């Protein structure tokens, strides 16, 4: 059986010093938990600080965004090569906060996915509908189009390093997670979309993570669902003790 992929998204939290203190508390608690692959997606400024600490552990490091270019006049941006040099192996792409607050569209997300893959990074590609879209009954249409547009021009086996995180926007940071029925239905649907577009091997291999108000007390129920292969955790990943408890509960 594939290990569950449990990824933390710290968002804009923690300095490098705070990240190091977190990891020193976290690893002794999480070390020994079996059957889970742990990824910490941290601010860019924490990557170099954490790299030597995670090196002797099974924890992987990830970033929360990447630019699609090799280098150039892109003030404030970070290239895939800059990321891989820090020791990051994962990168979140297309998070709903980037789509909403920084106006990233499917086309940009697609370019970032191409760039990440071609540099050997493992993208955690985020999709998810807004509350308005769900209330209008459009959630599947929206998610299918995000998946297909985001992965345009990429095929199996290049897709083998991609995970998809279904994060309904209305569940992020609200304390209201999708119900197991809602999450299960959407994950099964995404699996069908992948199978139709990329074939059975791709559909089976791509881990599907759920994100949005995942906590210590609902992780078990969500990750027990057939098509849920892990979780992307925001707020509940910021405290080392709580996050290690969440991981062992999964
Ligand atoms: P919360 O777990 O805080 O709801 O955030 C989810 C998320 O956006 C992870 O990427």
PDB file of C-alpha atoms and ligand atoms in Angstrom:
ATOM      1  CA  UNK A   1       0.000   0.000   0.000  1.00  0.00           C
ATOM      2  CA  UNK A   2       1.154   3.553  -0.791  1.00  0.00           C
ATOM      3  CA  UNK A   3       2.003   5.613   2.313  1.00  0.00           C
ATOM      4  CA  UNK A   4      -0.408   8.440   3.082  1.00  0.00           C
ATOM      5  CA  UNK A   5       1.067  11.761   2.018  1.00  0.00           C
ATOM      6  CA  UNK A   6       0.590  14.309   4.785  1.00  0.00           C
ATOM      7  CA  UNK A   7       1.760  17.757   3.719  1.00  0.00           C
ATOM      8  CA  UNK A   8       1.919  20.884   5.843  1.00  0.00           C
ATOM      9  CA  UNK A   9       1.290  24.255   4.262  1.00  0.00           C
ATOM     10  CA  UNK A  10       2.618  26.819   6.703  1.00  0.00           C
ATOM     11  CA  UNK A  11       1.553  29.699   4.420  1.00  0.00           C
ATOM     12  CA  UNK A  12       3.141  32.981   5.609  1.00  0.00           C
ATOM     13  CA  UNK A  13       4.044  31.751   9.075  1.00  0.00           C
ATOM     14  CA  UNK A  14       7.369  31.304  10.892  1.00  0.00           C
ATOM     15  CA  UNK A  15      10.801  32.833  10.568  1.00  0.00           C
ATOM     16  CA  UNK A  16      13.808  30.622   9.894  1.00  0.00           C
ATOM     17  CA  UNK A  17      14.618  30.533  13.642  1.00  0.00           C
ATOM     18  CA  UNK A  18      11.032  29.571  14.471  1.00  0.00           C
ATOM     19  CA  UNK A  19      11.093  26.882  11.777  1.00  0.00           C
ATOM     20  CA  UNK A  20      14.228  25.319  13.278  1.00  0.00           C
ATOM     21  CA  UNK A  21      12.731  25.345  16.779  1.00  0.00           C
ATOM     22  CA  UNK A  22       9.559  23.732  15.388  1.00  0.00           C
ATOM     23  CA  UNK A  23      11.460  20.950  13.689  1.00  0.00           C
ATOM     24  CA  UNK A  24      13.511  20.161  16.802  1.00  0.00           C
ATOM     25  CA  UNK A  25      10.252  19.654  18.669  1.00  0.00           C
ATOM     26  CA  UNK A  26       8.418  17.965  15.791  1.00  0.00           C
ATOM     27  CA  UNK A  27      10.792  15.261  14.654  1.00  0.00           C
ATOM     28  CA  UNK A  28      11.185  13.363  17.954  1.00  0.00           C
ATOM     29  CA  UNK A  29       7.368  13.229  18.096  1.00  0.00           C
ATOM     30  CA  UNK A  30       6.813  12.245  14.451  1.00  0.00           C
ATOM     31  CA  UNK A  31       9.784   9.917  14.123  1.00  0.00           C
ATOM     32  CA  UNK A  32       8.595   6.349  14.275  1.00  0.00           C
ATOM     33  CA  UNK A  33       5.150   7.010  12.803  1.00  0.00           C
ATOM     34  CA  UNK A  34       4.759   4.355  10.127  1.00  0.00           C
ATOM     35  CA  UNK A  35       3.102   4.491   6.718  1.00  0.00           C
ATOM     36  CA  UNK A  36       3.124   8.276   6.287  1.00  0.00           C
ATOM     37  CA  UNK A  37       5.168  10.457   4.008  1.00  0.00           C
ATOM     38  CA  UNK A  38       5.585  13.863   5.642  1.00  0.00           C
ATOM     39  CA  UNK A  39       6.198  16.995   3.579  1.00  0.00           C
ATOM     40  CA  UNK A  40       6.702  20.443   5.107  1.00  0.00           C
ATOM     41  CA  UNK A  41       5.849  23.236   2.646  1.00  0.00           C
ATOM     42  CA  UNK A  42       7.404  26.256   4.283  1.00  0.00           C
ATOM     43  CA  UNK A  43       8.181  29.874   3.370  1.00  0.00           C
ATOM     44  CA  UNK A  44      11.112  30.279   0.964  1.00  0.00           C
ATOM     45  CA  UNK A  45      13.208  31.833   3.752  1.00  0.00           C
ATOM     46  CA  UNK A  46      12.909  28.701   5.910  1.00  0.00           C
ATOM     47  CA  UNK A  47      14.134  26.224   3.272  1.00  0.00           C
ATOM     48  CA  UNK A  48      17.882  26.674   3.742  1.00  0.00           C
ATOM     49  CA  UNK A  49      17.473  26.719   7.514  1.00  0.00           C
ATOM     50  CA  UNK A  50      15.532  23.450   7.579  1.00  0.00           C
ATOM     51  CA  UNK A  51      17.494  21.556   4.947  1.00  0.00           C
ATOM     52  CA  UNK A  52      20.315  20.344   7.237  1.00  0.00           C
ATOM     53  CA  UNK A  53      17.811  19.375   9.944  1.00  0.00           C
ATOM     54  CA  UNK A  54      15.568  17.254   7.706  1.00  0.00           C
ATOM     55  CA  UNK A  55      18.514  15.615   5.969  1.00  0.00           C
ATOM     56  CA  UNK A  56      18.823  12.695   8.371  1.00  0.00           C
ATOM     57  CA  UNK A  57      15.061  12.196   8.628  1.00  0.00           C
ATOM     58  CA  UNK A  58      12.337  10.940   6.275  1.00  0.00           C
ATOM     59  CA  UNK A  59      10.694  14.374   6.132  1.00  0.00           C
ATOM     60  CA  UNK A  60      10.680  16.114   2.734  1.00  0.00           C
ATOM     61  CA  UNK A  61      10.797  19.856   2.217  1.00  0.00           C
ATOM     62  CA  UNK A  62       8.569  21.804  -0.118  1.00  0.00           C
ATOM     63  CA  UNK A  63       7.966  25.388  -1.194  1.00  0.00           C
ATOM     64  CA  UNK A  64       4.571  27.052  -1.602  1.00  0.00           C
ATOM     65  CA  UNK A  65       5.020  28.532  -5.056  1.00  0.00           C
ATOM     66  CA  UNK A  66       7.507  28.723  -7.918  1.00  0.00           C
ATOM     67  CA  UNK A  67       8.035  30.873 -10.982  1.00  0.00           C
ATOM     68  CA  UNK A  68       7.944  29.180 -14.391  1.00  0.00           C
ATOM     69  CA  UNK A  69      11.039  30.863 -15.826  1.00  0.00           C
ATOM     70  CA  UNK A  70      14.675  29.822 -15.709  1.00  0.00           C
ATOM     71  CA  UNK A  71      15.914  33.270 -14.669  1.00  0.00           C
ATOM     72  CA  UNK A  72      15.382  36.862 -15.656  1.00  0.00           C
ATOM     73  CA  UNK A  73      13.832  40.172 -14.751  1.00  0.00           C
ATOM     74  CA  UNK A  74      11.066  38.862 -12.490  1.00  0.00           C
ATOM     75  CA  UNK A  75      11.450  40.886  -9.309  1.00  0.00           C
ATOM     76  CA  UNK A  76      10.551  38.963  -6.211  1.00  0.00           C
ATOM     77  CA  UNK A  77      10.194  35.565  -7.905  1.00  0.00           C
ATOM     78  CA  UNK A  78      11.957  32.259  -7.185  1.00  0.00           C
ATOM     79  CA  UNK A  79      12.913  29.843  -9.966  1.00  0.00           C
ATOM     80  CA  UNK A  80      12.670  26.033  -9.881  1.00  0.00           C
ATOM     81  CA  UNK A  81      16.474  25.740  -9.866  1.00  0.00           C
ATOM     82  CA  UNK A  82      16.718  28.034  -6.844  1.00  0.00           C
ATOM     83  CA  UNK A  83      14.286  25.752  -5.057  1.00  0.00           C
ATOM     84  CA  UNK A  84      15.962  22.467  -5.874  1.00  0.00           C
ATOM     85  CA  UNK A  85      19.286  23.902  -4.713  1.00  0.00           C
ATOM     86  CA  UNK A  86      17.856  24.458  -1.225  1.00  0.00           C
ATOM     87  CA  UNK A  87      16.928  20.796  -0.948  1.00  0.00           C
ATOM     88  CA  UNK A  88      13.206  21.298  -1.578  1.00  0.00           C
ATOM     89  CA  UNK A  89      11.703  18.375  -3.479  1.00  0.00           C
ATOM     90  CA  UNK A  90       8.016  19.415  -3.425  1.00  0.00           C
ATOM     91  CA  UNK A  91       6.211  22.597  -4.380  1.00  0.00           C
ATOM     92  CA  UNK A  92       2.601  23.669  -3.978  1.00  0.00           C
ATOM     93  CA  UNK A  93       1.223  25.054  -7.251  1.00  0.00           C
ATOM     94  CA  UNK A  94      -2.088  26.825  -7.827  1.00  0.00           C
ATOM     95  CA  UNK A  95      -3.185  27.208  -4.210  1.00  0.00           C
ATOM     96  CA  UNK A  96      -6.546  28.998  -4.044  1.00  0.00           C
ATOM     97  CA  UNK A  97      -4.974  31.864  -2.097  1.00  0.00           C
ATOM     98  CA  UNK A  98      -2.571  32.442  -4.996  1.00  0.00           C
ATOM     99  CA  UNK A  99      -5.415  32.155  -7.484  1.00  0.00           C
ATOM    100  CA  UNK A 100      -7.604  34.601  -5.561  1.00  0.00           C
ATOM    101  CA  UNK A 101      -5.197  37.086  -3.966  1.00  0.00           C
ATOM    102  CA  UNK A 102      -2.485  37.050  -6.636  1.00  0.00           C
ATOM    103  CA  UNK A 103      -4.707  36.497  -9.680  1.00  0.00           C
ATOM    104  CA  UNK A 104      -3.130  33.243 -10.842  1.00  0.00           C
ATOM    105  CA  UNK A 105      -5.182  31.610 -13.568  1.00  0.00           C
ATOM    106  CA  UNK A 106      -5.147  28.098 -15.015  1.00  0.00           C
ATOM    107  CA  UNK A 107      -2.732  29.143 -17.746  1.00  0.00           C
ATOM    108  CA  UNK A 108      -0.134  30.398 -15.268  1.00  0.00           C
ATOM    109  CA  UNK A 109      -0.656  27.370 -13.037  1.00  0.00           C
ATOM    110  CA  UNK A 110      -0.058  25.170 -16.090  1.00  0.00           C
ATOM    111  CA  UNK A 111       3.240  26.942 -16.876  1.00  0.00           C
ATOM    112  CA  UNK A 112       4.370  26.519 -13.279  1.00  0.00           C
ATOM    113  CA  UNK A 113       3.502  22.801 -13.337  1.00  0.00           C
ATOM    114  CA  UNK A 114       5.502  22.308 -16.548  1.00  0.00           C
ATOM    115  CA  UNK A 115       8.479  24.156 -15.051  1.00  0.00           C
ATOM    116  CA  UNK A 116       8.356  22.295 -11.729  1.00  0.00           C
ATOM    117  CA  UNK A 117       8.154  18.893 -13.425  1.00  0.00           C
ATOM    118  CA  UNK A 118      10.955  19.612 -15.847  1.00  0.00           C
ATOM    119  CA  UNK A 119      13.221  20.473 -12.891  1.00  0.00           C
ATOM    120  CA  UNK A 120      12.356  17.288 -11.025  1.00  0.00           C
ATOM    121  CA  UNK A 121      10.206  19.004  -8.398  1.00  0.00           C
ATOM    122  CA  UNK A 122       7.098  17.172  -7.188  1.00  0.00           C
ATOM    123  CA  UNK A 123       4.149  19.535  -7.508  1.00  0.00           C
ATOM    124  CA  UNK A 124       1.202  19.461  -5.125  1.00  0.00           C
ATOM    125  CA  UNK A 125      -1.313  20.882  -7.569  1.00  0.00           C
ATOM    126  CA  UNK A 126      -4.316  22.502  -5.841  1.00  0.00           C
ATOM    127  CA  UNK A 127      -7.856  22.658  -7.182  1.00  0.00           C
ATOM    128  CA  UNK A 128     -11.200  23.432  -5.584  1.00  0.00           C
ATOM    129  CA  UNK A 129     -14.455  25.280  -6.027  1.00  0.00           C
ATOM    130  CA  UNK A 130     -15.777  28.347  -4.189  1.00  0.00           C
ATOM    131  CA  UNK A 131     -18.913  28.228  -2.061  1.00  0.00           C
ATOM    132  CA  UNK A 132     -20.815  30.120  -4.731  1.00  0.00           C
ATOM    133  CA  UNK A 133     -19.806  27.586  -7.372  1.00  0.00           C
ATOM    134  CA  UNK A 134     -20.888  24.705  -5.104  1.00  0.00           C
ATOM    135  CA  UNK A 135     -24.194  26.386  -4.324  1.00  0.00           C
ATOM    136  CA  UNK A 136     -24.773  26.679  -8.065  1.00  0.00           C
ATOM    137  CA  UNK A 137     -24.056  22.960  -8.486  1.00  0.00           C
ATOM    138  CA  UNK A 138     -20.961  23.700 -10.580  1.00  0.00           C
ATOM    139  CA  UNK A 139     -18.318  22.157  -8.306  1.00  0.00           C
ATOM    140  CA  UNK A 140     -17.490  19.184 -10.519  1.00  0.00           C
ATOM    141  CA  UNK A 141     -17.374  21.250 -13.675  1.00  0.00           C
ATOM    142  CA  UNK A 142     -15.052  23.775 -12.026  1.00  0.00           C
ATOM    143  CA  UNK A 143     -12.717  21.151 -10.585  1.00  0.00           C
ATOM    144  CA  UNK A 144     -12.566  19.142 -13.830  1.00  0.00           C
ATOM    145  CA  UNK A 145     -11.640  22.240 -15.775  1.00  0.00           C
ATOM    146  CA  UNK A 146      -8.959  23.244 -13.236  1.00  0.00           C
ATOM    147  CA  UNK A 147      -7.483  19.729 -13.410  1.00  0.00           C
ATOM    148  CA  UNK A 148      -7.497  19.517 -17.204  1.00  0.00           C
ATOM    149  CA  UNK A 149      -6.309  23.071 -17.855  1.00  0.00           C
ATOM    150  CA  UNK A 150      -3.633  22.834 -15.191  1.00  0.00           C
ATOM    151  CA  UNK A 151      -2.262  19.600 -16.637  1.00  0.00           C
ATOM    152  CA  UNK A 152      -2.505  20.627 -20.293  1.00  0.00           C
ATOM    153  CA  UNK A 153       0.419  19.345 -22.347  1.00  0.00           C
ATOM    154  CA  UNK A 154       1.627  17.012 -19.594  1.00  0.00           C
ATOM    155  CA  UNK A 155       1.182  13.272 -19.986  1.00  0.00           C
ATOM    156  CA  UNK A 156       1.965  10.030 -18.246  1.00  0.00           C
ATOM    157  CA  UNK A 157       4.702   9.243 -17.135  1.00  0.00           C
ATOM    158  CA  UNK A 158       5.688  12.904 -16.578  1.00  0.00           C
ATOM    159  CA  UNK A 159       2.682  13.063 -14.298  1.00  0.00           C
ATOM    160  CA  UNK A 160       4.109  10.481 -11.924  1.00  0.00           C
ATOM    161  CA  UNK A 161       5.556  13.132  -9.600  1.00  0.00           C
ATOM    162  CA  UNK A 162       2.336  15.145  -9.408  1.00  0.00           C
ATOM    163  CA  UNK A 163      -0.128  15.016  -6.500  1.00  0.00           C
ATOM    164  CA  UNK A 164      -3.472  16.765  -6.678  1.00  0.00           C
ATOM    165  CA  UNK A 165      -4.923  18.460  -3.597  1.00  0.00           C
ATOM    166  CA  UNK A 166      -8.670  18.997  -3.599  1.00  0.00           C
ATOM    167  CA  UNK A 167      -9.186  22.042  -1.402  1.00  0.00           C
ATOM    168  CA  UNK A 168     -12.712  23.451  -1.518  1.00  0.00           C
ATOM    169  CA  UNK A 169     -12.224  27.183  -0.981  1.00  0.00           C
ATOM    170  CA  UNK A 170     -15.097  27.323   1.522  1.00  0.00           C
ATOM    171  CA  UNK A 171     -13.336  24.790   3.748  1.00  0.00           C
ATOM    172  CA  UNK A 172      -9.979  26.573   3.927  1.00  0.00           C
ATOM    173  CA  UNK A 173      -9.358  28.196   7.293  1.00  0.00           C
ATOM    174  CA  UNK A 174     -13.055  28.128   8.193  1.00  0.00           C
ATOM    175  CA  UNK A 175     -13.164  25.173  10.570  1.00  0.00           C
ATOM    176  CA  UNK A 176     -15.790  23.634   8.276  1.00  0.00           C
ATOM    177  CA  UNK A 177     -14.197  20.710   6.453  1.00  0.00           C
ATOM    178  CA  UNK A 178     -15.921  18.954   3.574  1.00  0.00           C
ATOM    179  CA  UNK A 179     -17.974  16.040   4.860  1.00  0.00           C
ATOM    180  CA  UNK A 180     -16.571  12.585   4.084  1.00  0.00           C
ATOM    181  CA  UNK A 181     -19.371  12.248   1.510  1.00  0.00           C
ATOM    182  CA  UNK A 182     -18.458  15.530  -0.239  1.00  0.00           C
ATOM    183  CA  UNK A 183     -14.726  14.786  -0.177  1.00  0.00           C
ATOM    184  CA  UNK A 184     -15.207  11.167  -1.245  1.00  0.00           C
ATOM    185  CA  UNK A 185     -17.449  12.092  -4.180  1.00  0.00           C
ATOM    186  CA  UNK A 186     -15.069  14.736  -5.468  1.00  0.00           C
ATOM    187  CA  UNK A 187     -11.989  12.541  -5.125  1.00  0.00           C
ATOM    188  CA  UNK A 188     -13.674   9.695  -6.994  1.00  0.00           C
ATOM    189  CA  UNK A 189     -14.722  12.175  -9.656  1.00  0.00           C
ATOM    190  CA  UNK A 190     -11.156  13.545 -10.012  1.00  0.00           C
ATOM    191  CA  UNK A 191      -9.901   9.958 -10.356  1.00  0.00           C
ATOM    192  CA  UNK A 192     -12.423   9.428 -13.197  1.00  0.00           C
ATOM    193  CA  UNK A 193     -11.363  12.643 -14.918  1.00  0.00           C
ATOM    194  CA  UNK A 194      -7.719  11.545 -14.703  1.00  0.00           C
ATOM    195  CA  UNK A 195      -8.499   8.091 -16.041  1.00  0.00           C
ATOM    196  CA  UNK A 196     -10.407   9.451 -18.990  1.00  0.00           C
ATOM    197  CA  UNK A 197      -7.711  11.953 -19.912  1.00  0.00           C
ATOM    198  CA  UNK A 198      -4.478  10.210 -18.966  1.00  0.00           C
ATOM    199  CA  UNK A 199      -5.334   6.519 -18.619  1.00  0.00           C
ATOM    200  CA  UNK A 200      -5.630   4.047 -15.801  1.00  0.00           C
ATOM    201  CA  UNK A 201      -1.967   3.992 -14.740  1.00  0.00           C
ATOM    202  CA  UNK A 202      -1.926   7.741 -14.205  1.00  0.00           C
ATOM    203  CA  UNK A 203      -5.282   7.754 -12.421  1.00  0.00           C
ATOM    204  CA  UNK A 204      -4.136   5.032 -10.031  1.00  0.00           C
ATOM    205  CA  UNK A 205      -0.713   6.492  -9.350  1.00  0.00           C
ATOM    206  CA  UNK A 206      -1.504  10.167  -8.745  1.00  0.00           C
ATOM    207  CA  UNK A 207      -2.046  10.764  -5.016  1.00  0.00           C
ATOM    208  CA  UNK A 208      -5.197  12.756  -4.283  1.00  0.00           C
ATOM    209  CA  UNK A 209      -4.957  14.827  -1.104  1.00  0.00           C
ATOM    210  CA  UNK A 210      -7.794  16.522   0.708  1.00  0.00           C
ATOM    211  CA  UNK A 211      -7.258  20.007   2.179  1.00  0.00           C
ATOM    212  CA  UNK A 212      -9.465  22.444   4.088  1.00  0.00           C
ATOM    213  CA  UNK A 213      -9.879  22.490   7.898  1.00  0.00           C
ATOM    214  CA  UNK A 214      -8.146  19.157   8.402  1.00  0.00           C
ATOM    215  CA  UNK A 215      -7.633  18.673  12.150  1.00  0.00           C
ATOM    216  CA  UNK A 216      -6.531  15.963  14.573  1.00  0.00           C
ATOM    217  CA  UNK A 217     -10.131  14.864  15.041  1.00  0.00           C
ATOM    218  CA  UNK A 218     -11.262  14.566  11.391  1.00  0.00           C
ATOM    219  CA  UNK A 219      -8.089  13.351   9.657  1.00  0.00           C
ATOM    220  CA  UNK A 220      -8.823   9.670  10.278  1.00  0.00           C
ATOM    221  CA  UNK A 221     -12.290   9.804   8.764  1.00  0.00           C
ATOM    222  CA  UNK A 222     -11.077  11.722   5.696  1.00  0.00           C
ATOM    223  CA  UNK A 223      -7.984   9.646   4.987  1.00  0.00           C
ATOM    224  CA  UNK A 224      -9.949   6.404   5.413  1.00  0.00           C
ATOM    225  CA  UNK A 225     -11.901   7.215   2.248  1.00  0.00           C
ATOM    226  CA  UNK A 226     -11.010   5.069  -0.729  1.00  0.00           C
ATOM    227  CA  UNK A 227      -9.847   7.839  -3.042  1.00  0.00           C
ATOM    228  CA  UNK A 228      -8.161  10.015  -0.421  1.00  0.00           C
ATOM    229  CA  UNK A 229      -4.410   9.360  -0.364  1.00  0.00           C
ATOM    230  CA  UNK A 230      -3.388  12.058   2.076  1.00  0.00           C
ATOM    231  CA  UNK A 231      -3.999  15.588   3.277  1.00  0.00           C
ATOM    232  CA  UNK A 232      -2.749  19.138   2.848  1.00  0.00           C
ATOM    233  CA  UNK A 233      -2.918  20.809   6.232  1.00  0.00           C
ATOM    234  CA  UNK A 234      -2.774  24.545   6.927  1.00  0.00           C
ATOM    235  CA  UNK A 235      -3.519  25.885  10.415  1.00  0.00           C
ATOM    236  CA  UNK A 236      -3.234  22.527  12.185  1.00  0.00           C
ATOM    237  CA  UNK A 237       0.325  22.056  10.925  1.00  0.00           C
ATOM    238  CA  UNK A 238       1.716  25.132  12.692  1.00  0.00           C
ATOM    239  CA  UNK A 239       2.022  23.567  16.113  1.00  0.00           C
ATOM    240  CA  UNK A 240       4.613  20.767  16.220  1.00  0.00           C
ATOM    241  CA  UNK A 241       2.821  18.702  18.844  1.00  0.00           C
ATOM    242  CA  UNK A 242      -0.622  19.022  17.233  1.00  0.00           C
ATOM    243  CA  UNK A 243       0.694  18.235  13.774  1.00  0.00           C
ATOM    244  CA  UNK A 244       2.543  15.144  14.968  1.00  0.00           C
ATOM    245  CA  UNK A 245      -0.675  13.990  16.671  1.00  0.00           C
ATOM    246  CA  UNK A 246      -2.603  14.634  13.437  1.00  0.00           C
ATOM    247  CA  UNK A 247      -0.086  12.547  11.502  1.00  0.00           C
ATOM    248  CA  UNK A 248      -0.299   9.626  13.874  1.00  0.00           C
ATOM    249  CA  UNK A 249      -4.117   9.809  13.792  1.00  0.00           C
ATOM    250  CA  UNK A 250      -4.184   9.626   9.966  1.00  0.00           C
TER     251      UNK A 250
HETATM  252  P1  LIG B   1      -6.504  25.057   6.700  1.00  0.00           P
HETATM  253  O1  LIG B   1      -6.045  23.657   7.060  1.00  0.00           O
HETATM  254  O2  LIG B   1      -5.989  26.089   7.638  1.00  0.00           O
HETATM  255  O3  LIG B   1      -7.978  25.093   6.479  1.00  0.00           O
HETATM  256  O4  LIG B   1      -5.811  25.414   5.303  1.00  0.00           O
HETATM  257  C1  LIG B   1      -5.899  24.502   4.253  1.00  0.00           C
HETATM  258  C2  LIG B   1      -4.971  24.898   3.178  1.00  0.00           C
HETATM  259  O5  LIG B   1      -5.155  25.916   2.533  1.00  0.00           O
HETATM  260  C3  LIG B   1      -3.802  24.051   2.940  1.00  0.00           C
HETATM  261  O6  LIG B   1      -3.191  24.375   1.745  1.00  0.00           O
END
